[in-house]
mmCIF file of C-alpha atoms and ligand atoms in Angstrom:
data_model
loop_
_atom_site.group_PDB
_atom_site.id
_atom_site.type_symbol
_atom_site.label_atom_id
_atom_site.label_comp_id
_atom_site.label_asym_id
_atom_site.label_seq_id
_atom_site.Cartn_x
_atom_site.Cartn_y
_atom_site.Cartn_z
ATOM 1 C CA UNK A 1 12.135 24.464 7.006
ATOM 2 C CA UNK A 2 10.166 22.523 9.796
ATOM 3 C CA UNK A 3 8.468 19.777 8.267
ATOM 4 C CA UNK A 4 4.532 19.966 9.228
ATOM 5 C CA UNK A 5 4.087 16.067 10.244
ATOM 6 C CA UNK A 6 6.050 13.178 10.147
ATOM 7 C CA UNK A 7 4.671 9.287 9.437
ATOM 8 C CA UNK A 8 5.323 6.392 11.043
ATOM 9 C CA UNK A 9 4.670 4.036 8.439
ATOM 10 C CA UNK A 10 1.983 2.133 6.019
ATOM 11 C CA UNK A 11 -0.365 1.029 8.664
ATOM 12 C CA UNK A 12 -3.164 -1.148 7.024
ATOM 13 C CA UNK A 13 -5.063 -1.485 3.644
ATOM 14 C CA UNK A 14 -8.802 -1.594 3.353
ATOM 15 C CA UNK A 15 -9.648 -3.402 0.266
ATOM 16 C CA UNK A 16 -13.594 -3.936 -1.400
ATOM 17 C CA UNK A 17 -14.038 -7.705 -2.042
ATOM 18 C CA UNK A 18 -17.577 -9.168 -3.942
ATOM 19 C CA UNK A 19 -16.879 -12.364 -1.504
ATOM 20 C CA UNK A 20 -15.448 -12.632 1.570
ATOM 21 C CA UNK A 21 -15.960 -16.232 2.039
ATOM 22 C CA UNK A 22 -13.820 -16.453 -1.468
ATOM 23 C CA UNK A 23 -11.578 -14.173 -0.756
ATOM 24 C CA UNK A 24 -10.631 -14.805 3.265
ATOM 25 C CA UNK A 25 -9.078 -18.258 2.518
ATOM 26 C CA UNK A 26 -7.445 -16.818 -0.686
ATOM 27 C CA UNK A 27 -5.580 -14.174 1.643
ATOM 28 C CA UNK A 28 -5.351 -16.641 4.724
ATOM 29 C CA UNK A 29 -3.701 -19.826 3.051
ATOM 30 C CA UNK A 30 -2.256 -18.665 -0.217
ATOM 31 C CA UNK A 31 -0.909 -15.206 0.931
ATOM 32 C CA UNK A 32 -0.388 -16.116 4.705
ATOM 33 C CA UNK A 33 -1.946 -13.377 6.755
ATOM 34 C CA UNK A 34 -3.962 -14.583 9.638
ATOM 35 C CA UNK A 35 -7.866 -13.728 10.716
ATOM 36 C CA UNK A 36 -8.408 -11.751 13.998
ATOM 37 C CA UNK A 37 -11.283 -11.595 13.425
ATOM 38 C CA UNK A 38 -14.306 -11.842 10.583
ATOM 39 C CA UNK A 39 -17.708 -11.094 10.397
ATOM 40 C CA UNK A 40 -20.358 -11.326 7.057
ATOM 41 C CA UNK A 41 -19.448 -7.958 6.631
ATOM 42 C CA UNK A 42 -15.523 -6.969 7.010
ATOM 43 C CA UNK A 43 -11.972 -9.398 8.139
ATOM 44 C CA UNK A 44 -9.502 -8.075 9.867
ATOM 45 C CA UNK A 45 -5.680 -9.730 8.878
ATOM 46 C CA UNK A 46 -2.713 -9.617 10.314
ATOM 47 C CA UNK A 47 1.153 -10.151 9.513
ATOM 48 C CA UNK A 48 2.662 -9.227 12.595
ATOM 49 C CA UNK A 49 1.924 -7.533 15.871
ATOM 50 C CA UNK A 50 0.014 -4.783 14.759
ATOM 51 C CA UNK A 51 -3.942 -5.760 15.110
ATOM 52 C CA UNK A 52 -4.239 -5.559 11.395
ATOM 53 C CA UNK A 53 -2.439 -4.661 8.268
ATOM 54 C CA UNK A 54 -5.227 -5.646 6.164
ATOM 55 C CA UNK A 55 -9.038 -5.197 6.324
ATOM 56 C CA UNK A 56 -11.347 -6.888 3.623
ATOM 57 C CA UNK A 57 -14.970 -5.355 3.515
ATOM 58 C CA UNK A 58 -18.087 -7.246 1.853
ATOM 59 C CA UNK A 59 -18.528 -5.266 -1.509
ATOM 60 C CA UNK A 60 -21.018 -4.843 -4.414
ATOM 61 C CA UNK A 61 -17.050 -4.545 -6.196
ATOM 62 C CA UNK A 62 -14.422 -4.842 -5.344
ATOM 63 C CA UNK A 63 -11.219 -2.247 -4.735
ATOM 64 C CA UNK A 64 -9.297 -0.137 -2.825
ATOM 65 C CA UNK A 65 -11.245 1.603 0.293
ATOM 66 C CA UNK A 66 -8.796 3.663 1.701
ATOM 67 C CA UNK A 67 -4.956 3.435 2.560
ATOM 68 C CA UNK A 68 -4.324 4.315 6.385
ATOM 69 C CA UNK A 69 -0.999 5.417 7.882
ATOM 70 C CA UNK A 70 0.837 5.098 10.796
ATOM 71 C CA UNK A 71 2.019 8.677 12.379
ATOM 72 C CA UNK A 72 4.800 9.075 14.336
ATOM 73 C CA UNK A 73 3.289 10.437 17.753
ATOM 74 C CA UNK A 74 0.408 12.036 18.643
ATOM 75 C CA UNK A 75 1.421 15.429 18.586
ATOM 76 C CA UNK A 76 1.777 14.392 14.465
ATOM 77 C CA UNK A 77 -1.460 13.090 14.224
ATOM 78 C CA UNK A 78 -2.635 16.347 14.814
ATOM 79 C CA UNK A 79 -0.322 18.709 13.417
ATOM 80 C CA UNK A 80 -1.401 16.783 10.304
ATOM 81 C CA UNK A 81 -4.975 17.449 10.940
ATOM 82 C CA UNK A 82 -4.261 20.840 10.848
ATOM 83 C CA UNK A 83 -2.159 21.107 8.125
ATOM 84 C CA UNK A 84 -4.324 19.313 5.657
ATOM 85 C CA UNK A 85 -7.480 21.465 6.918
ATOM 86 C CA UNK A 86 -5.432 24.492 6.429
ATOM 87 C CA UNK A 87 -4.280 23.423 2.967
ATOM 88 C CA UNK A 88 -7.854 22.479 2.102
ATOM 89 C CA UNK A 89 -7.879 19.240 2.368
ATOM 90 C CA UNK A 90 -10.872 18.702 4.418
ATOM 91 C CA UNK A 91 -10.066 16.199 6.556
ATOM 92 C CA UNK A 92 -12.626 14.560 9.122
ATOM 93 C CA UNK A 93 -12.220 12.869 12.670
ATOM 94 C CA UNK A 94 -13.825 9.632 12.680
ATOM 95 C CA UNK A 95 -16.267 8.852 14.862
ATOM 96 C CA UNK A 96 -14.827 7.016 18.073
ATOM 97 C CA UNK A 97 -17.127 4.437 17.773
ATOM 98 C CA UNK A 98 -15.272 3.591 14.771
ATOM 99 C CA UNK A 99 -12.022 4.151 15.759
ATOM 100 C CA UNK A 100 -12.273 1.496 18.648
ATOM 101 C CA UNK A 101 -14.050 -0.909 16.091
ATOM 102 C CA UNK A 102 -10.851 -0.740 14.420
ATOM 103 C CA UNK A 103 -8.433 -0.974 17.189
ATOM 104 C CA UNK A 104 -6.863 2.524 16.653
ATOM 105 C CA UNK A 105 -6.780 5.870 18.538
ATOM 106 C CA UNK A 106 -8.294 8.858 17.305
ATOM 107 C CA UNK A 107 -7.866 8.379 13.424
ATOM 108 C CA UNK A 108 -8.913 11.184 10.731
ATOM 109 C CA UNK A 109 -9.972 10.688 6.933
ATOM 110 C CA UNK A 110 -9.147 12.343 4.183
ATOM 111 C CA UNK A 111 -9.790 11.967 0.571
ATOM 112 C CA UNK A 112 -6.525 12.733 -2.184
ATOM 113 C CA UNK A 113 -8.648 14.703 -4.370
ATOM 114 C CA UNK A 114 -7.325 14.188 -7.631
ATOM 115 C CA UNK A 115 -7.046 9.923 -7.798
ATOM 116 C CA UNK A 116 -9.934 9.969 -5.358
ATOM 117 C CA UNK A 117 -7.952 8.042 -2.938
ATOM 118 C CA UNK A 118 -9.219 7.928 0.648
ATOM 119 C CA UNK A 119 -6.553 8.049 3.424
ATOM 120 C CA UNK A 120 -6.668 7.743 7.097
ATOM 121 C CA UNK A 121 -3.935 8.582 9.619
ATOM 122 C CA UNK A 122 -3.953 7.345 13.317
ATOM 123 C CA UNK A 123 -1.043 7.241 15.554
ATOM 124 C CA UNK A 124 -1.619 3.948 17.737
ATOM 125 C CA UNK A 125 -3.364 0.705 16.757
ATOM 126 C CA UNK A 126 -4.024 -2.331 19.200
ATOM 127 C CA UNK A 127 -0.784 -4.424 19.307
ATOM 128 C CA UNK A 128 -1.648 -8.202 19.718
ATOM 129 C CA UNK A 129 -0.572 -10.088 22.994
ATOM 130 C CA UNK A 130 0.580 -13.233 21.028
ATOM 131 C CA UNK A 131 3.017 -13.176 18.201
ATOM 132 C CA UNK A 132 2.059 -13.537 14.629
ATOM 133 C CA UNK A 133 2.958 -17.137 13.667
ATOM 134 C CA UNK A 134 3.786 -17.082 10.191
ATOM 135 C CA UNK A 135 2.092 -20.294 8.102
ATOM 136 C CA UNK A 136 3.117 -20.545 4.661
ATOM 137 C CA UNK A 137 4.817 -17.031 4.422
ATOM 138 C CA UNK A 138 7.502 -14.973 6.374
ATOM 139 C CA UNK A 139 5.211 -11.686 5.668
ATOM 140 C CA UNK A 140 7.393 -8.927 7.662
ATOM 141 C CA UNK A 141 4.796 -6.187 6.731
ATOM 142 C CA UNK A 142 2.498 -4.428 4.341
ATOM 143 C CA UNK A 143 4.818 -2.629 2.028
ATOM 144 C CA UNK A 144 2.486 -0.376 -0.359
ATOM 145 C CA UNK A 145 0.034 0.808 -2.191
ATOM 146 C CA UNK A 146 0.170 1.674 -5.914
ATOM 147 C CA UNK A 147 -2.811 3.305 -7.931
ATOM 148 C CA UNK A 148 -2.967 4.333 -11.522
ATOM 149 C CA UNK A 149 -4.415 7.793 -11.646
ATOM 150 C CA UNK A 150 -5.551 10.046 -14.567
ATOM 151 C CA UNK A 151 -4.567 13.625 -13.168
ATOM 152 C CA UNK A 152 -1.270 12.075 -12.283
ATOM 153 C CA UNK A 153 1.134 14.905 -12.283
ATOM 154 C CA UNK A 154 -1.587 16.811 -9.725
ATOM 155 C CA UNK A 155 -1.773 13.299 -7.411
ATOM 156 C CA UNK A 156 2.149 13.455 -7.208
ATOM 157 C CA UNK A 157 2.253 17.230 -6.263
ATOM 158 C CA UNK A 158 -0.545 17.133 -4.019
ATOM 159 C CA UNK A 159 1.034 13.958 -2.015
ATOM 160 C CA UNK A 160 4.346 15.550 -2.150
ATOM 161 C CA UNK A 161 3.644 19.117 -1.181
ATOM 162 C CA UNK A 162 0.892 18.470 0.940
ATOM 163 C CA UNK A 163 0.084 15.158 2.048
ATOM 164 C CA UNK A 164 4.580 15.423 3.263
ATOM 165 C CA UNK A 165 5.656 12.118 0.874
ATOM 166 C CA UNK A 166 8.921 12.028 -0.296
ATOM 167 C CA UNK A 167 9.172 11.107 -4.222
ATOM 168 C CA UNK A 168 12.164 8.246 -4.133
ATOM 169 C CA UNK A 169 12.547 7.929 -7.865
ATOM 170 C CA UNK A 170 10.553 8.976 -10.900
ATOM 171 C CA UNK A 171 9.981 8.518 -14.370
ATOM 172 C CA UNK A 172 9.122 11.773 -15.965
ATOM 173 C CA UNK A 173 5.290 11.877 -16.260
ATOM 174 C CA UNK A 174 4.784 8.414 -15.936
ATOM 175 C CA UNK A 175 5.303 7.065 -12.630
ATOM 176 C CA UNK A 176 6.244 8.186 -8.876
ATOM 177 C CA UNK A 177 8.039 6.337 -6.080
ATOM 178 C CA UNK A 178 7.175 8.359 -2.819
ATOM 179 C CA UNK A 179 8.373 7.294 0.475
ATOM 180 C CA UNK A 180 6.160 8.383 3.422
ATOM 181 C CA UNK A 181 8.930 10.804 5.207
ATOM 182 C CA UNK A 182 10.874 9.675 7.536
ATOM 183 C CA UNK A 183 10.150 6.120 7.172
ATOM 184 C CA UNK A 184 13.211 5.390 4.892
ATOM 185 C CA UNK A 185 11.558 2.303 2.775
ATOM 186 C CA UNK A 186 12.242 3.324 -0.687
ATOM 187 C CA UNK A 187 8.097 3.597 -1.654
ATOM 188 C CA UNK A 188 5.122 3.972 0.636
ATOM 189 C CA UNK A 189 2.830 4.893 -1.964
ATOM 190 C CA UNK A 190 3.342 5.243 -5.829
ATOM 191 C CA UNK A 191 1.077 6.744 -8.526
ATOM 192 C CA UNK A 192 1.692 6.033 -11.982
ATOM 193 C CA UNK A 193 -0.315 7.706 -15.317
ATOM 194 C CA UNK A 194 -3.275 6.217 -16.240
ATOM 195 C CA UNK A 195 -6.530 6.476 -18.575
ATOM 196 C CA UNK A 196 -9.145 6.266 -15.607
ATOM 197 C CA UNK A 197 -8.579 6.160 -11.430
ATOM 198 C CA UNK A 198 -7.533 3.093 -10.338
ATOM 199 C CA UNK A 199 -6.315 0.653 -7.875
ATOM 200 C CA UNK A 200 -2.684 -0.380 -9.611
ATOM 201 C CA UNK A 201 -1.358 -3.634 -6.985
ATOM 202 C CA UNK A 202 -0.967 -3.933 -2.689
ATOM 203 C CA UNK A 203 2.510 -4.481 -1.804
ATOM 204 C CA UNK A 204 3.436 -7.412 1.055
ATOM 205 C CA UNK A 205 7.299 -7.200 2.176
ATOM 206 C CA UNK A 206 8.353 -10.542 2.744
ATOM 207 C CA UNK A 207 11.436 -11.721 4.846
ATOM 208 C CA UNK A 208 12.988 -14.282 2.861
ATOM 209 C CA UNK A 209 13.779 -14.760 -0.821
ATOM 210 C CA UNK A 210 12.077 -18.813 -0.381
ATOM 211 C CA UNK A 211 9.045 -17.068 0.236
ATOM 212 C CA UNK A 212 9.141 -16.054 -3.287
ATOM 213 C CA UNK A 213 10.495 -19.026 -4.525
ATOM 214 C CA UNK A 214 7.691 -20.873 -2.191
ATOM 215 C CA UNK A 215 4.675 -18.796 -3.520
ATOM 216 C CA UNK A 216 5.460 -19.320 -6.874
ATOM 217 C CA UNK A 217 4.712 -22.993 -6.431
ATOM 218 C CA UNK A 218 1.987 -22.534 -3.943
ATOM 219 C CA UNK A 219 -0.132 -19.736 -6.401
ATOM 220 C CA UNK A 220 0.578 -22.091 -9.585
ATOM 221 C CA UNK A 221 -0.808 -25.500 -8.239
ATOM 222 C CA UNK A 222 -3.877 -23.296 -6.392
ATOM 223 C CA UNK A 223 -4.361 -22.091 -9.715
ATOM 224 C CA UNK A 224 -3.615 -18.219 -9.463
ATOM 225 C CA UNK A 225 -3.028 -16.488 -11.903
ATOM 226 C CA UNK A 226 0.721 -14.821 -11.746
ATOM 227 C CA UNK A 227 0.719 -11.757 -13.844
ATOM 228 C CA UNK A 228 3.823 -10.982 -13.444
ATOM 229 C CA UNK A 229 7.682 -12.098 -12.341
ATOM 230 C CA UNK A 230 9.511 -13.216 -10.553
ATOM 231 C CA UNK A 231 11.729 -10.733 -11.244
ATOM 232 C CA UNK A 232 13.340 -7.290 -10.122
ATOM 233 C CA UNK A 233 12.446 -4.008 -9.957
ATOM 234 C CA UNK A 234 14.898 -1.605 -10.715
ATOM 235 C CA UNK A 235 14.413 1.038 -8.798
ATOM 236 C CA UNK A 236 14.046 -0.024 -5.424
ATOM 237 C CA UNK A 237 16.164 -3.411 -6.054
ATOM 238 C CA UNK A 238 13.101 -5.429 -4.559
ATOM 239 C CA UNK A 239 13.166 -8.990 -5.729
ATOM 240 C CA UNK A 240 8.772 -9.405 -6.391
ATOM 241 C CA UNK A 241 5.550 -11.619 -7.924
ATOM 242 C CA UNK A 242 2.571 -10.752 -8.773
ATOM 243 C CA UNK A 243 -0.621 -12.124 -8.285
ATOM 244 C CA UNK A 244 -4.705 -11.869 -8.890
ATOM 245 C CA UNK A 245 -6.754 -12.023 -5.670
ATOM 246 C CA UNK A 246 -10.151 -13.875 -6.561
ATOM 247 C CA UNK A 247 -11.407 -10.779 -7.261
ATOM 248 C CA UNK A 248 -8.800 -9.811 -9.703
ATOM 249 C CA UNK A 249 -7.030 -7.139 -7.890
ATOM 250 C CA UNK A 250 -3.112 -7.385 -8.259
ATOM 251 C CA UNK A 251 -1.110 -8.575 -5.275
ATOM 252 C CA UNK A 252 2.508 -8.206 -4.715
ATOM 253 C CA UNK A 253 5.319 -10.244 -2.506
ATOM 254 C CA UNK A 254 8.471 -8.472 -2.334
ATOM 255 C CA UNK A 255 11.915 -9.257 -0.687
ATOM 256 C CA UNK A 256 14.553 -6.520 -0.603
ATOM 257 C CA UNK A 257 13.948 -3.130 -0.642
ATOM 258 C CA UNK A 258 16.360 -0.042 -0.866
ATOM 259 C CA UNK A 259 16.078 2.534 2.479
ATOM 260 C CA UNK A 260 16.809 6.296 1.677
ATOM 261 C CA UNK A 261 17.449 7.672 5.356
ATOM 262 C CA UNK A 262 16.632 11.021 6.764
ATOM 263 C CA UNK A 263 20.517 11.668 7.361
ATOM 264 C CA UNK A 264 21.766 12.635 3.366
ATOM 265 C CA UNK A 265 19.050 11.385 1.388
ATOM 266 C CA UNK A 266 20.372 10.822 -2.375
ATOM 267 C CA UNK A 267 18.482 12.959 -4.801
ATOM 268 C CA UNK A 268 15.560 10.898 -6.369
ATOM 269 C CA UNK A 269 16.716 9.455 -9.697
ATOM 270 C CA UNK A 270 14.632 10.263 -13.225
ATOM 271 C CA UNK A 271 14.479 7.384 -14.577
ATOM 272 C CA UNK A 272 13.949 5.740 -18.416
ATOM 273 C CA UNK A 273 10.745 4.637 -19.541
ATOM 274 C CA UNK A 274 12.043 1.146 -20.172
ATOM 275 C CA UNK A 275 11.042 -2.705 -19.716
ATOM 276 C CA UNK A 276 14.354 -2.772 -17.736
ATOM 277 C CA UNK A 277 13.162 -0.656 -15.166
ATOM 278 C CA UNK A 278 10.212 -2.931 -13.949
ATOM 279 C CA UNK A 279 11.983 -5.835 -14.604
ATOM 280 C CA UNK A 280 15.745 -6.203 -14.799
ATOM 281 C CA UNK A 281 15.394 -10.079 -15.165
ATOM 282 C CA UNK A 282 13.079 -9.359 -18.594
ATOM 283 C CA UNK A 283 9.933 -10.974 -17.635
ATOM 284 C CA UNK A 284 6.901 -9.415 -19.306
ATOM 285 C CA UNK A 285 3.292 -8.053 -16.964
ATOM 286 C CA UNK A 286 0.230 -9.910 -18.266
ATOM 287 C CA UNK A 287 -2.248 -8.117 -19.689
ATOM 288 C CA UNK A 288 -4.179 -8.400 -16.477
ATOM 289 C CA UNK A 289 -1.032 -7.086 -14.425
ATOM 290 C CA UNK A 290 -2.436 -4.127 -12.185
ATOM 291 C CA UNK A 291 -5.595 -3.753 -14.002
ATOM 292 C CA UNK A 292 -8.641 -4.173 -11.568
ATOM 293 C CA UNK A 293 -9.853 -2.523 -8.589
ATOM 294 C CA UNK A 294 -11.973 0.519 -8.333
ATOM 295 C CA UNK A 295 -11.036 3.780 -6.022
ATOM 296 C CA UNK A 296 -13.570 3.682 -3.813
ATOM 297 C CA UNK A 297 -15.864 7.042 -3.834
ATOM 298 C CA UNK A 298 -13.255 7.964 -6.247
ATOM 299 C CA UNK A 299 -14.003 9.556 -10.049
ATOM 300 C CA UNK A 300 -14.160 6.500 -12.001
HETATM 301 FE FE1 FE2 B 401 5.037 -2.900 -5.935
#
């Protein structure tokens, strides 16, 4: 079977924030990332050489705006386009304006219509002339995006048989690992059952275990709240902490994460509903663990 479109990877995240004077130091010197650039309406952050992996938009509340994605040429980018129109999917170009706003080529949108998720795909983005200088973390890249959705078992099909992700590992109608095909990082994107549509945790991949270790001290004497590790996932073998952004919304660091190649790809794993499987260390989520954010223009 020819596969209709393949990704590159997670581009960028475009979160909803109530302040962005609160929240731009909060993700600048606790977190790491650095500004490009910031106006009194939207920040673009970095982690690396891409222009931006993150973009924080002034919000009447706050959330997850849409996820964007890397694709792996051109020729993808639109082979996509026409795959999701033909599927029904409705996807629209953005206006170029936009696009060079953002520092990306032609980039459509299109909304997951069961969680309500918004998702954009673009194949290049403005790569920075001088090197990200990492500050108080190693951040090698935005690592994912999790949401909690109520018409989970549609979310998962759709993304899988339409949208081209790869489920990695599941737990039977609970929760979904999916991989954005080829890129071989373990999860992309994940979806897990929930009572109303809603923004679950952003992932950041970080490139040492200290900067772990580090944040821990750094988010406890800046008086975050950690809602949950350290510890380690199961399934992917990723070594994370949690966090609450001032907003609320759940952040992530993560070091470690299995890669499923193209080349003999194991057979995702169903796995038990079980403490052990979030956390094979045994520390418990807060109550406030993945709890807040809204899906923008989404149904809740
Ligand atoms: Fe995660």
């Amino acid at each position: 079977m020819t596969l209709p479109f393949r990704y590159e990877k997670l581009g960028y995240a475009a979160l909803n924030v109530t302040s962005l004077e609160r929240s731009v130091p909060f993700y600048r010197d606790l977190m790491g990332l650095e500004v490009v650039t910031m106006d009194e309406r939207m920040a673009f952050l970095r982690c690396g050489q891409d222009h931006h992996s993150l973009i924080l938009y002034q919000a009447p509340s706050a959330g997850i705006k849409r996820v964007a994605y890397k694709m792996a040429t051109k020729a993808d980018l639109e082979r996509a386009f026409a795959h999701l129109a033909e599927s029904g999917m409705a996807p629209q170009w953005i206006d170029p304006a936009e696009s060079t706003a953002l520092g990306i080529g032609p980039a459509f949108r299109v909304r997951e219509p069961n969680s309500g998720l918004m998702l954009e795909f673009y194949d290049r983005m403005i790569q920075m002339a001088v090197p990200f200088n990492p500050t108080v973390t190693k951040i090698a890249r935005i690592g994912h995006v999790v949401l909690g959705a109520r018409k989970y078992a549609e979310s998962v099909r759709t993304l899988s048989e339409v949208f081209n992700f790869t489920v990695s590992d599941f737990v039977e109608n609970k929760f979904s690992w999916m991989r954005c095909f080829p890129n071989p990082l373990h999860h992309a994107l994940a979806v897990g059952k929930s009572e109303r549509d809603h923004l679950h945790h952003v992932n950041f991949m970080v490139s040492d275990i200290d900067d772990i270790g580090a944040a821990i001290n750094r988010m406890k004497k800046a008086g975050v709240q950690i809602v949950f590790g350290p510890g380690r996932h199961l399934p992917s073998t990723s070594i994370f902490l949690y966090f609450l952004d001032p907003d609320g919304m759940t952040m992530e660091f993560s070091f470690g994460m299995e890669e499923i190649h193209e080349e003999n790809p194991r057979e995702p794993r169903m796995l038990e509903m079980h403490s052990r499987t979030m956390d094979i260390w045994g520390s418990t989520p807060h109550e406030q663990f993945g709890k807040f954010g809204a899906i923008e223009g989404g149904h809740d």
